[in-house]
mmCIF file of C-alpha atoms and ligand atoms in Angstrom:
data_model
loop_
_atom_site.group_PDB
_atom_site.id
_atom_site.type_symbol
_atom_site.label_atom_id
_atom_site.label_comp_id
_atom_site.label_asym_id
_atom_site.label_seq_id
_atom_site.Cartn_x
_atom_site.Cartn_y
_atom_site.Cartn_z
ATOM 1 C CA MET Z 1 85.920 77.764 133.990
ATOM 2 C CA THR Z 2 83.997 74.563 133.675
ATOM 3 C CA ILE Z 3 86.201 72.208 135.661
ATOM 4 C CA ASN Z 4 84.484 70.126 138.333
ATOM 5 C CA LYS Z 5 84.726 72.249 141.500
ATOM 6 C CA SER Z 6 83.604 69.616 144.006
ATOM 7 C CA PHE Z 7 86.269 67.260 142.640
ATOM 8 C CA THR Z 8 88.979 69.875 143.374
ATOM 9 C CA LYS Z 9 87.471 70.758 146.807
ATOM 10 C CA GLY Z 10 87.533 67.056 147.770
ATOM 11 C CA LEU Z 11 91.239 66.842 146.960
ATOM 12 C CA GLU Z 12 91.950 70.081 148.808
ATOM 13 C CA ALA Z 13 90.239 68.752 151.892
ATOM 14 C CA THR Z 14 92.453 65.633 151.865
ATOM 15 C CA ILE Z 15 95.555 67.764 151.384
ATOM 16 C CA GLU Z 16 94.579 69.971 154.343
ATOM 17 C CA GLN Z 17 94.277 66.869 156.484
ATOM 18 C CA LEU Z 18 97.759 65.772 155.435
ATOM 19 C CA LYS Z 19 99.042 69.101 156.753
ATOM 20 C CA VAL Z 20 97.157 68.679 160.015
ATOM 21 C CA ASP Z 21 98.601 65.155 160.334
ATOM 22 C CA LYS Z 22 102.053 66.604 159.619
ATOM 23 C CA VAL Z 23 102.669 64.137 156.750
ATOM 24 C CA TYR Z 24 102.398 66.730 153.994
ATOM 25 C CA LYS Z 25 105.518 66.515 151.865
ATOM 26 C CA ARG Z 26 107.463 69.638 151.071
ATOM 27 C CA LEU Z 27 109.482 69.345 147.839
ATOM 28 C CA ASN Z 28 112.956 70.771 148.067
ATOM 29 C CA HIS Z 29 114.187 72.384 144.873
ATOM 30 C CA LEU Z 30 117.711 71.552 143.836
ATOM 31 C CA ASP Z 31 119.619 73.791 141.485
ATOM 32 C CA SER Z 32 122.708 71.630 140.920
ATOM 33 C CA PRO Z 33 123.448 67.982 140.154
ATOM 34 C CA GLN Z 34 123.069 65.365 142.856
ATOM 35 C CA ALA Z 35 126.395 65.283 144.691
ATOM 36 C CA ALA Z 36 127.769 65.354 148.237
ATOM 37 C CA ARG Z 37 126.827 69.016 148.351
ATOM 38 C CA VAL Z 38 123.948 70.569 146.459
ATOM 39 C CA LYS Z 39 122.335 73.994 145.950
ATOM 40 C CA MET Z 40 118.914 73.731 147.538
ATOM 41 C CA GLU Z 41 116.132 76.282 147.930
ATOM 42 C CA GLY Z 42 118.533 79.186 147.379
ATOM 43 C CA ARG Z 43 120.440 78.197 150.553
ATOM 44 C CA GLY Z 44 123.860 77.899 149.098
ATOM 45 C CA GLU Z 45 125.653 74.640 149.744
ATOM 46 C CA ILE Z 46 123.774 71.886 151.551
ATOM 47 C CA LEU Z 47 125.348 68.621 152.577
ATOM 48 C CA ILE Z 48 123.069 65.878 151.392
ATOM 49 C CA LEU Z 49 122.638 62.660 153.355
ATOM 50 C CA SER Z 50 119.411 61.676 151.759
ATOM 51 C CA SER Z 51 120.242 60.563 148.253
ATOM 52 C CA ASN Z 52 120.473 57.199 146.529
ATOM 53 C CA ASN Z 53 123.479 58.548 144.611
ATOM 54 C CA TYR Z 54 125.525 55.854 146.406
ATOM 55 C CA LEU Z 55 128.552 55.872 144.095
ATOM 56 C CA GLY Z 56 128.441 59.553 143.195
ATOM 57 C CA LEU Z 57 127.830 58.777 139.551
ATOM 58 C CA CYS Z 58 125.007 61.342 138.997
ATOM 59 C CA ASP Z 59 127.593 63.989 138.080
ATOM 60 C CA GLU Z 60 130.386 61.628 136.883
ATOM 61 C CA ARG Z 61 131.948 63.012 133.718
ATOM 62 C CA SER Z 62 131.809 59.769 131.662
ATOM 63 C CA VAL Z 63 128.175 59.226 132.564
ATOM 64 C CA ILE Z 64 127.173 62.763 131.513
ATOM 65 C CA GLU Z 65 129.222 62.618 128.296
ATOM 66 C CA ALA Z 66 127.750 59.240 127.360
ATOM 67 C CA GLY Z 67 124.287 60.693 127.763
ATOM 68 C CA ILE Z 68 125.070 63.615 125.499
ATOM 69 C CA ASP Z 69 126.608 61.291 122.969
ATOM 70 C CA GLY Z 70 123.566 59.024 123.151
ATOM 71 C CA LEU Z 71 121.328 61.998 122.503
ATOM 72 C CA ARG Z 72 123.408 62.985 119.445
ATOM 73 C CA ARG Z 73 123.560 59.431 118.048
ATOM 74 C CA PHE Z 74 119.984 58.325 118.652
ATOM 75 C CA GLY Z 75 117.987 61.542 119.048
ATOM 76 C CA ALA Z 76 115.555 62.393 121.762
ATOM 77 C CA GLY Z 77 113.622 59.155 121.988
ATOM 78 C CA THR Z 78 112.226 55.946 120.661
ATOM 79 C CA ALA Z 79 108.809 57.340 119.532
ATOM 80 C CA SER Z 80 107.546 53.811 119.851
ATOM 81 C CA VAL Z 81 107.309 50.705 121.976
ATOM 82 C CA ARG Z 82 110.096 48.164 121.866
ATOM 83 C CA PHE Z 83 108.659 45.618 119.434
ATOM 84 C CA ILE Z 84 107.522 48.107 116.881
ATOM 85 C CA CYS Z 85 110.591 50.242 116.304
ATOM 86 C CA GLY Z 86 111.662 51.400 119.774
ATOM 87 C CA THR Z 87 114.683 49.117 120.339
ATOM 88 C CA PHE Z 88 118.019 50.817 119.754
ATOM 89 C CA THR Z 89 121.443 49.188 119.719
ATOM 90 C CA ILE Z 90 122.203 51.025 122.931
ATOM 91 C CA HIS Z 91 119.306 49.190 124.638
ATOM 92 C CA ARG Z 92 120.771 45.817 123.721
ATOM 93 C CA GLU Z 93 124.260 46.876 124.787
ATOM 94 C CA LEU Z 94 122.924 48.089 128.128
ATOM 95 C CA GLU Z 95 120.916 44.936 128.673
ATOM 96 C CA GLU Z 96 123.902 42.732 127.981
ATOM 97 C CA ALA Z 97 125.993 44.779 130.408
ATOM 98 C CA LEU Z 98 123.357 44.678 133.126
ATOM 99 C CA ALA Z 99 122.946 40.892 132.787
ATOM 100 C CA ARG Z 100 126.708 40.405 132.996
ATOM 101 C CA PHE Z 101 126.922 42.755 135.977
ATOM 102 C CA VAL Z 102 124.296 41.036 138.114
ATOM 103 C CA GLY Z 103 125.317 37.539 137.038
ATOM 104 C CA ALA Z 104 122.363 36.634 134.822
ATOM 105 C CA GLU Z 105 122.014 35.329 131.259
ATOM 106 C CA ALA Z 106 119.921 38.151 130.007
ATOM 107 C CA SER Z 107 118.045 41.275 131.052
ATOM 108 C CA LEU Z 108 115.285 43.533 129.778
ATOM 109 C CA THR Z 109 115.011 47.242 130.619
ATOM 110 C CA PHE Z 110 111.886 49.185 131.584
ATOM 111 C CA VAL Z 111 111.409 52.922 132.138
ATOM 112 C CA SER Z 112 111.594 52.374 135.887
ATOM 113 C CA ALA Z 113 112.135 49.624 138.500
ATOM 114 C CA TRP Z 114 108.500 50.187 139.415
ATOM 115 C CA ASN Z 115 107.541 49.172 135.840
ATOM 116 C CA ALA Z 116 110.017 46.285 135.907
ATOM 117 C CA ASN Z 117 108.467 44.881 139.084
ATOM 118 C CA GLU Z 118 104.930 45.308 137.865
ATOM 119 C CA GLY Z 119 105.928 43.919 134.486
ATOM 120 C CA PHE Z 120 107.528 40.909 136.079
ATOM 121 C CA THR Z 121 105.042 39.876 138.748
ATOM 122 C CA ALA Z 122 101.869 40.560 136.802
ATOM 123 C CA THR Z 123 103.241 38.818 133.685
ATOM 124 C CA ILE Z 124 104.699 35.745 135.319
ATOM 125 C CA ALA Z 125 101.761 34.937 137.582
ATOM 126 C CA GLN Z 126 99.257 32.400 136.420
ATOM 127 C CA GLU Z 127 96.114 30.994 137.988
ATOM 128 C CA GLY Z 128 97.134 28.471 140.615
ATOM 129 C CA ASP Z 129 100.490 30.159 141.361
ATOM 130 C CA PHE Z 130 101.357 31.378 144.843
ATOM 131 C CA ILE Z 131 103.533 34.427 145.591
ATOM 132 C CA VAL Z 132 104.922 35.210 149.028
ATOM 133 C CA SER Z 133 106.415 38.569 149.833
ATOM 134 C CA ASP Z 134 108.482 39.934 152.714
ATOM 135 C CA ALA Z 135 106.440 42.297 154.932
ATOM 136 C CA LEU Z 136 108.853 45.161 154.329
ATOM 137 C CA ASN Z 137 109.076 44.828 150.554
ATOM 138 C CA HIS Z 138 108.939 47.986 148.463
ATOM 139 C CA ALA Z 139 105.602 49.471 147.427
ATOM 140 C CA SER Z 140 106.232 48.540 143.772
ATOM 141 C CA ILE Z 141 106.409 44.840 144.729
ATOM 142 C CA ILE Z 142 103.280 45.115 146.829
ATOM 143 C CA ASP Z 143 101.370 46.809 144.003
ATOM 144 C CA SER Z 144 102.760 44.357 141.501
ATOM 145 C CA MET Z 145 101.302 41.501 143.532
ATOM 146 C CA ARG Z 146 97.912 43.196 143.749
ATOM 147 C CA LEU Z 147 97.943 43.546 139.995
ATOM 148 C CA ALA Z 148 99.062 39.942 139.529
ATOM 149 C CA LYS Z 149 96.222 38.768 141.723
ATOM 150 C CA ALA Z 150 93.622 40.818 139.916
ATOM 151 C CA ILE Z 151 94.801 39.696 136.475
ATOM 152 C CA SER Z 152 95.686 36.061 137.012
ATOM 153 C CA LYS Z 153 93.825 34.848 140.136
ATOM 154 C CA CYS Z 154 97.074 33.663 141.668
ATOM 155 C CA THR Z 155 97.186 33.609 145.478
ATOM 156 C CA THR Z 156 99.495 35.700 147.622
ATOM 157 C CA ALA Z 157 100.729 35.941 151.170
ATOM 158 C CA VAL Z 158 103.133 38.063 153.224
ATOM 159 C CA PHE Z 159 105.774 36.568 155.519
ATOM 160 C CA LYS Z 160 107.097 38.393 158.624
ATOM 161 C CA HIS Z 161 110.129 40.482 157.760
ATOM 162 C CA SER Z 162 113.151 38.172 157.275
ATOM 163 C CA ASP Z 163 111.453 35.476 159.349
ATOM 164 C CA MET Z 164 112.491 32.200 157.713
ATOM 165 C CA ASP Z 165 110.173 30.074 159.877
ATOM 166 C CA ASP Z 166 107.213 32.156 158.742
ATOM 167 C CA LEU Z 167 108.397 31.929 155.135
ATOM 168 C CA ARG Z 168 108.555 28.148 155.427
ATOM 169 C CA ALA Z 169 105.095 28.060 157.038
ATOM 170 C CA LYS Z 170 103.573 30.196 154.287
ATOM 171 C CA LEU Z 171 105.121 28.053 151.555
ATOM 172 C CA ALA Z 172 103.882 24.886 153.310
ATOM 173 C CA GLU Z 173 100.322 26.236 153.412
ATOM 174 C CA ALA Z 174 100.520 26.716 149.659
ATOM 175 C CA LYS Z 175 101.893 23.232 148.994
ATOM 176 C CA GLY Z 176 99.320 22.522 146.306
ATOM 177 C CA ALA Z 177 100.136 25.631 144.272
ATOM 178 C CA LYS Z 178 101.245 25.260 140.689
ATOM 179 C CA ARG Z 179 104.371 27.332 141.254
ATOM 180 C CA ARG Z 180 105.592 29.113 144.392
ATOM 181 C CA ILE Z 181 107.473 32.401 144.072
ATOM 182 C CA ILE Z 182 109.399 34.114 146.908
ATOM 183 C CA TRP Z 183 109.707 37.895 146.443
ATOM 184 C CA THR Z 184 112.146 39.927 148.521
ATOM 185 C CA ASP Z 185 114.067 43.215 148.525
ATOM 186 C CA GLY Z 186 117.805 42.779 148.560
ATOM 187 C CA ILE Z 187 118.332 45.721 150.928
ATOM 188 C CA PHE Z 188 115.250 46.949 152.754
ATOM 189 C CA SER Z 189 115.218 50.671 152.170
ATOM 190 C CA MET Z 190 113.775 51.925 155.443
ATOM 191 C CA GLU Z 191 115.894 49.631 157.686
ATOM 192 C CA GLY Z 192 119.068 49.246 155.677
ATOM 193 C CA ALA Z 193 118.920 45.515 156.470
ATOM 194 C CA ILE Z 194 120.043 42.861 153.990
ATOM 195 C CA ALA Z 195 117.724 39.961 153.043
ATOM 196 C CA LYS Z 196 118.791 36.543 154.305
ATOM 197 C CA LEU Z 197 119.418 35.412 150.768
ATOM 198 C CA PRO Z 198 121.332 32.194 151.395
ATOM 199 C CA ASP Z 199 118.523 30.944 153.672
ATOM 200 C CA ILE Z 200 115.901 31.994 151.156
ATOM 201 C CA LEU Z 201 117.721 30.115 148.417
ATOM 202 C CA GLN Z 202 118.038 27.040 150.562
ATOM 203 C CA ILE Z 203 114.273 27.118 151.347
ATOM 204 C CA ALA Z 204 113.547 27.627 147.664
ATOM 205 C CA ARG Z 205 115.603 24.523 146.761
ATOM 206 C CA GLU Z 206 113.836 22.415 149.393
ATOM 207 C CA THR Z 207 110.420 23.552 148.224
ATOM 208 C CA ASP Z 208 111.101 23.854 144.517
ATOM 209 C CA SER Z 209 110.163 27.524 144.683
ATOM 210 C CA ILE Z 210 111.307 30.445 142.507
ATOM 211 C CA VAL Z 211 113.232 33.394 144.009
ATOM 212 C CA ALA Z 212 112.913 37.002 142.868
ATOM 213 C CA VAL Z 213 115.071 39.718 144.438
ATOM 214 C CA ASP Z 214 114.663 43.481 143.966
ATOM 215 C CA ASP Z 215 118.230 44.800 144.227
ATOM 216 C CA SER Z 216 117.405 48.503 143.743
ATOM 217 C CA HIS Z 217 119.336 49.578 146.849
ATOM 218 C CA SER Z 218 121.972 46.854 146.472
ATOM 219 C CA THR Z 219 123.130 47.221 142.847
ATOM 220 C CA GLY Z 220 126.436 49.079 142.939
ATOM 221 C CA VAL Z 221 126.392 48.877 146.762
ATOM 222 C CA LEU Z 222 126.745 45.254 147.923
ATOM 223 C CA GLY Z 223 129.552 42.843 147.089
ATOM 224 C CA LYS Z 224 133.209 43.543 146.378
ATOM 225 C CA MET Z 225 132.419 44.594 142.810
ATOM 226 C CA GLY Z 226 129.076 46.129 143.616
ATOM 227 C CA ARG Z 227 127.145 43.399 141.858
ATOM 228 C CA GLY Z 228 124.518 43.215 144.543
ATOM 229 C CA THR Z 229 123.067 40.927 147.210
ATOM 230 C CA ALA Z 230 124.025 37.736 145.410
ATOM 231 C CA GLU Z 231 127.669 38.759 145.215
ATOM 232 C CA HIS Z 232 127.622 39.839 148.840
ATOM 233 C CA PHE Z 233 126.682 36.292 149.893
ATOM 234 C CA GLY Z 234 128.751 34.511 147.216
ATOM 235 C CA VAL Z 235 125.718 33.172 145.376
ATOM 236 C CA LEU Z 236 126.035 34.971 142.006
ATOM 237 C CA GLY Z 237 124.047 33.198 139.336
ATOM 238 C CA GLU Z 238 121.839 31.326 141.841
ATOM 239 C CA VAL Z 239 118.895 33.769 141.951
ATOM 240 C CA ASP Z 240 116.128 33.072 139.441
ATOM 241 C CA VAL Z 241 115.172 36.683 138.893
ATOM 242 C CA ILE Z 242 116.824 39.960 139.848
ATOM 243 C CA THR Z 243 115.157 43.313 139.335
ATOM 244 C CA SER Z 244 116.812 46.620 139.960
ATOM 245 C CA THR Z 245 116.814 50.346 139.186
ATOM 246 C CA LEU Z 246 119.038 52.569 137.089
ATOM 247 C CA GLY Z 247 117.784 55.484 139.175
ATOM 248 C CA LYS Z 248 120.031 54.996 142.205
ATOM 249 C CA ALA Z 249 123.698 53.931 142.243
ATOM 250 C CA LEU Z 250 123.878 53.397 138.412
ATOM 251 C CA GLY Z 251 123.822 57.051 137.418
ATOM 252 C CA GLY Z 252 120.578 58.033 139.051
ATOM 253 C CA ALA Z 253 118.624 58.978 135.929
ATOM 254 C CA ALA Z 254 115.725 56.556 135.573
ATOM 255 C CA GLY Z 255 114.978 53.071 134.357
ATOM 256 C CA GLY Z 256 114.857 49.583 135.702
ATOM 257 C CA PHE Z 257 115.362 46.037 134.550
ATOM 258 C CA VAL Z 258 114.470 42.365 135.000
ATOM 259 C CA ALA Z 259 117.397 39.938 134.779
ATOM 260 C CA GLY Z 260 117.375 36.197 134.733
ATOM 261 C CA SER Z 261 117.582 33.373 132.238
ATOM 262 C CA ASP Z 262 117.220 34.037 128.481
ATOM 263 C CA ALA Z 263 113.729 32.630 128.773
ATOM 264 C CA VAL Z 264 112.766 35.117 131.545
ATOM 265 C CA ALA Z 265 113.959 38.104 129.447
ATOM 266 C CA ASP Z 266 112.282 36.802 126.308
ATOM 267 C CA TYR Z 267 109.046 35.976 128.142
ATOM 268 C CA MET Z 268 108.989 39.622 129.437
ATOM 269 C CA THR Z 269 109.625 40.859 125.874
ATOM 270 C CA GLN Z 270 106.714 38.797 124.577
ATOM 271 C CA ARG Z 271 104.194 39.266 127.313
ATOM 272 C CA SER Z 272 104.921 42.110 129.731
ATOM 273 C CA ARG Z 273 102.359 44.878 129.227
ATOM 274 C CA PRO Z 274 104.505 47.873 130.255
ATOM 275 C CA GLN Z 275 106.920 46.554 127.656
ATOM 276 C CA LEU Z 276 104.364 45.954 124.934
ATOM 277 C CA PHE Z 277 102.353 49.158 125.356
ATOM 278 C CA SER Z 278 104.763 51.841 126.659
ATOM 279 C CA ASN Z 279 107.829 53.428 125.123
ATOM 280 C CA ALA Z 280 111.323 52.150 125.729
ATOM 281 C CA LEU Z 281 113.928 53.860 127.886
ATOM 282 C CA PRO Z 282 115.127 57.090 126.189
ATOM 283 C CA PRO Z 283 118.415 56.333 124.462
ATOM 284 C CA THR Z 284 120.244 59.158 126.248
ATOM 285 C CA VAL Z 285 119.265 57.562 129.583
ATOM 286 C CA ALA Z 286 120.313 54.111 128.341
ATOM 287 C CA ALA Z 287 123.672 55.488 127.283
ATOM 288 C CA SER Z 288 124.294 57.085 130.648
ATOM 289 C CA ALA Z 289 123.301 53.930 132.469
ATOM 290 C CA LEU Z 290 125.646 51.838 130.287
ATOM 291 C CA ALA Z 291 128.508 54.215 131.115
ATOM 292 C CA ALA Z 292 127.628 53.895 134.795
ATOM 293 C CA VAL Z 293 127.780 50.063 134.665
ATOM 294 C CA ARG Z 294 131.165 50.272 132.887
ATOM 295 C CA PHE Z 295 132.353 52.823 135.452
ATOM 296 C CA VAL Z 296 131.525 50.449 138.369
ATOM 297 C CA GLU Z 297 133.163 47.498 136.559
ATOM 298 C CA GLN Z 298 136.324 49.520 136.143
ATOM 299 C CA HIS Z 299 136.294 51.184 139.533
ATOM 300 C CA PRO Z 300 135.462 48.666 142.274
ATOM 301 C CA GLU Z 301 137.431 50.962 144.585
ATOM 302 C CA ARG Z 302 134.460 53.309 144.474
ATOM 303 C CA VAL Z 303 132.329 50.549 146.022
ATOM 304 C CA GLU Z 304 134.955 50.086 148.714
ATOM 305 C CA THR Z 305 134.981 53.866 149.424
ATOM 306 C CA LEU Z 306 131.223 53.682 149.886
ATOM 307 C CA ARG Z 307 131.592 50.799 152.335
ATOM 308 C CA GLN Z 308 134.335 52.578 154.280
ATOM 309 C CA ASN Z 309 132.326 55.853 154.406
ATOM 310 C CA ALA Z 310 129.260 54.037 155.713
ATOM 311 C CA LEU Z 311 131.314 52.293 158.415
ATOM 312 C CA TYR Z 312 132.967 55.597 159.380
ATOM 313 C CA PHE Z 313 129.696 57.435 159.696
ATOM 314 C CA ARG Z 314 128.006 54.605 161.536
ATOM 315 C CA ASN Z 315 130.779 54.585 164.143
ATOM 316 C CA ALA Z 316 130.919 58.372 164.446
ATOM 317 C CA ILE Z 317 127.166 58.826 164.857
ATOM 318 C CA THR Z 318 127.094 55.995 167.467
ATOM 319 C CA GLU Z 319 129.976 57.630 169.373
ATOM 320 C CA ALA Z 320 128.033 60.872 169.260
ATOM 321 C CA GLY Z 321 125.331 59.171 171.282
ATOM 322 C CA PHE Z 322 122.739 58.182 168.651
ATOM 323 C CA LYS Z 323 121.466 54.649 168.286
ATOM 324 C CA PRO Z 324 121.206 53.838 164.596
ATOM 325 C CA LEU Z 325 119.574 50.589 163.563
ATOM 326 C CA ALA Z 326 122.305 47.937 163.367
ATOM 327 C CA GLY Z 327 123.531 47.023 159.905
ATOM 328 C CA GLU Z 328 126.262 47.122 157.360
ATOM 329 C CA THR Z 329 124.765 49.048 154.481
ATOM 330 C CA PRO Z 330 124.979 52.765 153.584
ATOM 331 C CA ILE Z 331 121.381 53.195 154.770
ATOM 332 C CA ILE Z 332 121.680 54.247 158.440
ATOM 333 C CA PRO Z 333 118.291 55.035 160.026
ATOM 334 C CA ILE Z 334 118.124 56.859 163.370
ATOM 335 C CA ILE Z 335 114.860 56.099 165.169
ATOM 336 C CA VAL Z 336 113.419 59.148 166.980
ATOM 337 C CA GLY Z 337 109.838 57.952 167.760
ATOM 338 C CA GLU Z 338 106.971 60.193 166.681
ATOM 339 C CA THR Z 339 106.563 61.504 163.154
ATOM 340 C CA ALA Z 340 106.583 65.118 164.335
ATOM 341 C CA ALA Z 341 109.996 64.588 166.010
ATOM 342 C CA ALA Z 342 111.515 63.125 162.863
ATOM 343 C CA ILE Z 343 110.265 66.023 160.771
ATOM 344 C CA GLN Z 344 111.414 68.620 163.337
ATOM 345 C CA MET Z 345 114.861 66.985 163.419
ATOM 346 C CA SER Z 346 115.048 66.989 159.674
ATOM 347 C CA ASP Z 347 114.030 70.674 159.517
ATOM 348 C CA MET Z 348 116.611 71.640 162.152
ATOM 349 C CA LEU Z 349 119.334 69.700 160.374
ATOM 350 C CA LEU Z 350 118.524 71.588 157.167
ATOM 351 C CA GLU Z 351 118.880 74.898 159.079
ATOM 352 C CA ASN Z 352 122.310 73.597 159.988
ATOM 353 C CA GLY Z 353 123.245 72.833 156.415
ATOM 354 C CA VAL Z 354 122.459 69.109 156.319
ATOM 355 C CA PHE Z 355 119.615 67.584 154.336
ATOM 356 C CA VAL Z 356 118.246 64.300 155.700
ATOM 357 C CA THR Z 357 114.645 63.264 155.247
ATOM 358 C CA GLY Z 358 112.430 62.263 158.185
ATOM 359 C CA PHE Z 359 110.067 59.397 157.625
ATOM 360 C CA GLY Z 360 106.907 58.760 159.697
ATOM 361 C CA PHE Z 361 103.794 56.676 159.699
ATOM 362 C CA PRO Z 362 102.501 55.150 157.369
ATOM 363 C CA VAL Z 363 105.815 54.763 155.518
ATOM 364 C CA VAL Z 364 107.253 53.191 158.702
ATOM 365 C CA PRO Z 365 105.377 51.673 161.680
ATOM 366 C CA GLN Z 366 103.703 54.024 164.210
ATOM 367 C CA GLY Z 367 106.156 55.228 166.910
ATOM 368 C CA GLN Z 368 109.220 54.304 164.790
ATOM 369 C CA ALA Z 369 109.593 57.540 162.865
ATOM 370 C CA ARG Z 370 113.128 58.082 161.806
ATOM 371 C CA VAL Z 371 115.645 60.218 159.994
ATOM 372 C CA ARG Z 372 117.292 58.066 157.408
ATOM 373 C CA CYS Z 373 120.899 58.853 156.617
ATOM 374 C CA GLN Z 374 122.279 57.573 153.334
ATOM 375 C CA ILE Z 375 125.969 57.648 152.745
ATOM 376 C CA SER Z 376 127.650 58.086 149.417
ATOM 377 C CA ALA Z 377 131.121 57.370 148.055
ATOM 378 C CA SER Z 378 131.147 61.043 147.058
ATOM 379 C CA HIS Z 379 131.181 62.140 150.696
ATOM 380 C CA THR Z 380 134.593 63.170 152.051
ATOM 381 C CA ARG Z 381 135.565 62.514 155.669
ATOM 382 C CA ASP Z 382 135.156 66.266 156.248
ATOM 383 C CA ASP Z 383 131.602 66.037 154.895
ATOM 384 C CA LEU Z 384 130.807 63.175 157.250
ATOM 385 C CA ASP Z 385 132.451 64.928 160.222
ATOM 386 C CA GLU Z 386 130.407 68.017 159.502
ATOM 387 C CA ALA Z 387 127.213 65.985 159.358
ATOM 388 C CA VAL Z 388 127.961 64.380 162.684
ATOM 389 C CA ARG Z 389 128.573 67.807 164.274
ATOM 390 C CA ALA Z 390 125.200 69.041 162.978
ATOM 391 C CA PHE Z 391 123.513 65.855 164.310
ATOM 392 C CA LYS Z 392 125.140 66.338 167.731
ATOM 393 C CA LYS Z 393 123.948 69.984 167.908
ATOM 394 C CA VAL Z 394 120.391 69.199 166.852
ATOM 395 C CA GLY Z 395 120.152 65.926 168.828
ATOM 396 C CA GLY Z 396 121.281 67.832 171.949
ATOM 397 C CA LYS Z 397 118.680 70.563 171.451
ATOM 398 C CA LEU Z 398 115.949 67.974 170.980
ATOM 399 C CA GLY Z 399 117.099 65.948 173.941
ATOM 400 C CA ILE Z 400 117.624 62.847 171.813
ATOM 401 C CA ILE Z 401 121.254 62.408 172.944
HETATM 402 C C1 PLP J 501 113.678 52.827 144.512
HETATM 403 C C2 PLP J 501 113.053 51.511 144.418
HETATM 404 C C3 PLP J 501 112.212 51.110 143.379
HETATM 405 C C4 PLP J 501 111.749 52.094 142.355
HETATM 406 O O1 PLP J 501 112.731 52.455 141.482
HETATM 407 P P1 PLP J 501 112.391 53.362 140.222
HETATM 408 O O2 PLP J 501 113.363 52.964 139.131
HETATM 409 O O3 PLP J 501 112.577 54.768 140.649
HETATM 410 O O4 PLP J 501 110.979 53.066 139.824
HETATM 411 C C5 PLP J 501 111.812 49.831 143.327
HETATM 412 N N1 PLP J 501 112.134 48.919 144.275
HETATM 413 C C6 PLP J 501 112.921 49.248 145.286
HETATM 414 C C7 PLP J 501 113.303 48.175 146.254
HETATM 415 C C8 PLP J 501 113.411 50.550 145.422
HETATM 416 O O5 PLP J 501 114.186 50.834 146.465
#
């Protein structure tokens, strides 16, 4: 073997340290589709409270069938980037459906929301622009801003989480900027909190700023029809740019998109590098995602079930003596303190047939490690009751309740 041994040794040393720090991630192997109950690690049925499968569409018949049909009609893939010969009719249909769904003129898909965010920020930013980001924004937004800065020499800042005074202050400091862009998550994934979108829009109007919202955890989740944060607050059509994922509520496969005016979508088509130099979404994935959008449009009751399930679990877990972070989304984090405690709780819950991931530093602030419960429309009341019983048992043993 001629591979570089010291390179490998260096990596191994870092990995060992992750284990010592108890932040080494164990990957659980699933042997069934994402659903309320899954087969995991040969354990038989495990109740899953740790999935972004909010509407239960991962194993929805019409979504699976559409994917198979897409594969038959269009073959395995695009073998090319979009502008060469990688745009299929199913891509355009999906993009029209996504734009309609989130209340925008047009949209453009990417192979992930990560790509969509990087594509958007790094493409839109020009020298002299200023971008301000919520402190709890997703890693893909943070990296997209780093990239934008490196490429375009725009300036950036971070405002305190959902702190509108700080947002105003940061925008005021950048008064001379060519354009000012406000970047926020719709739902913050570690807290389950919803962005103060009406306030942000108001501030944007007063300061002639541009608003971009990443609705990855909100699409299919918020609003009566599941159309996201804008629908939740009654401001559909008022957000300049919405990005989101196809890898969560909308079927859970993969893919993301940027939605906005026709000009935004076309500008991304012309200029965005992940778009120009990387293959389009596989047609089978596009077909499944399109079926997922149609499903949500035809079944708003599924969104209501999700809402009711989240409310039911939130009340039950509170009654059981836990103190989840306050909120109204299906993300219900239970703060336990130290990282080791969160991981121990997660391990013990798994022994009791419930899979919930523990998150510690540096994903969340030091001392605020948590197990994050995520509720799905596919959970039955029995599932949720069973989960609460397991939490009670484990929480009692650990002295948390
Ligand atoms: C999950 C998530 C992403 C990444 O989505 P992918 O499509 O898997 O890349 C981006 N932004 C936010 C806010 C997310 O929650």
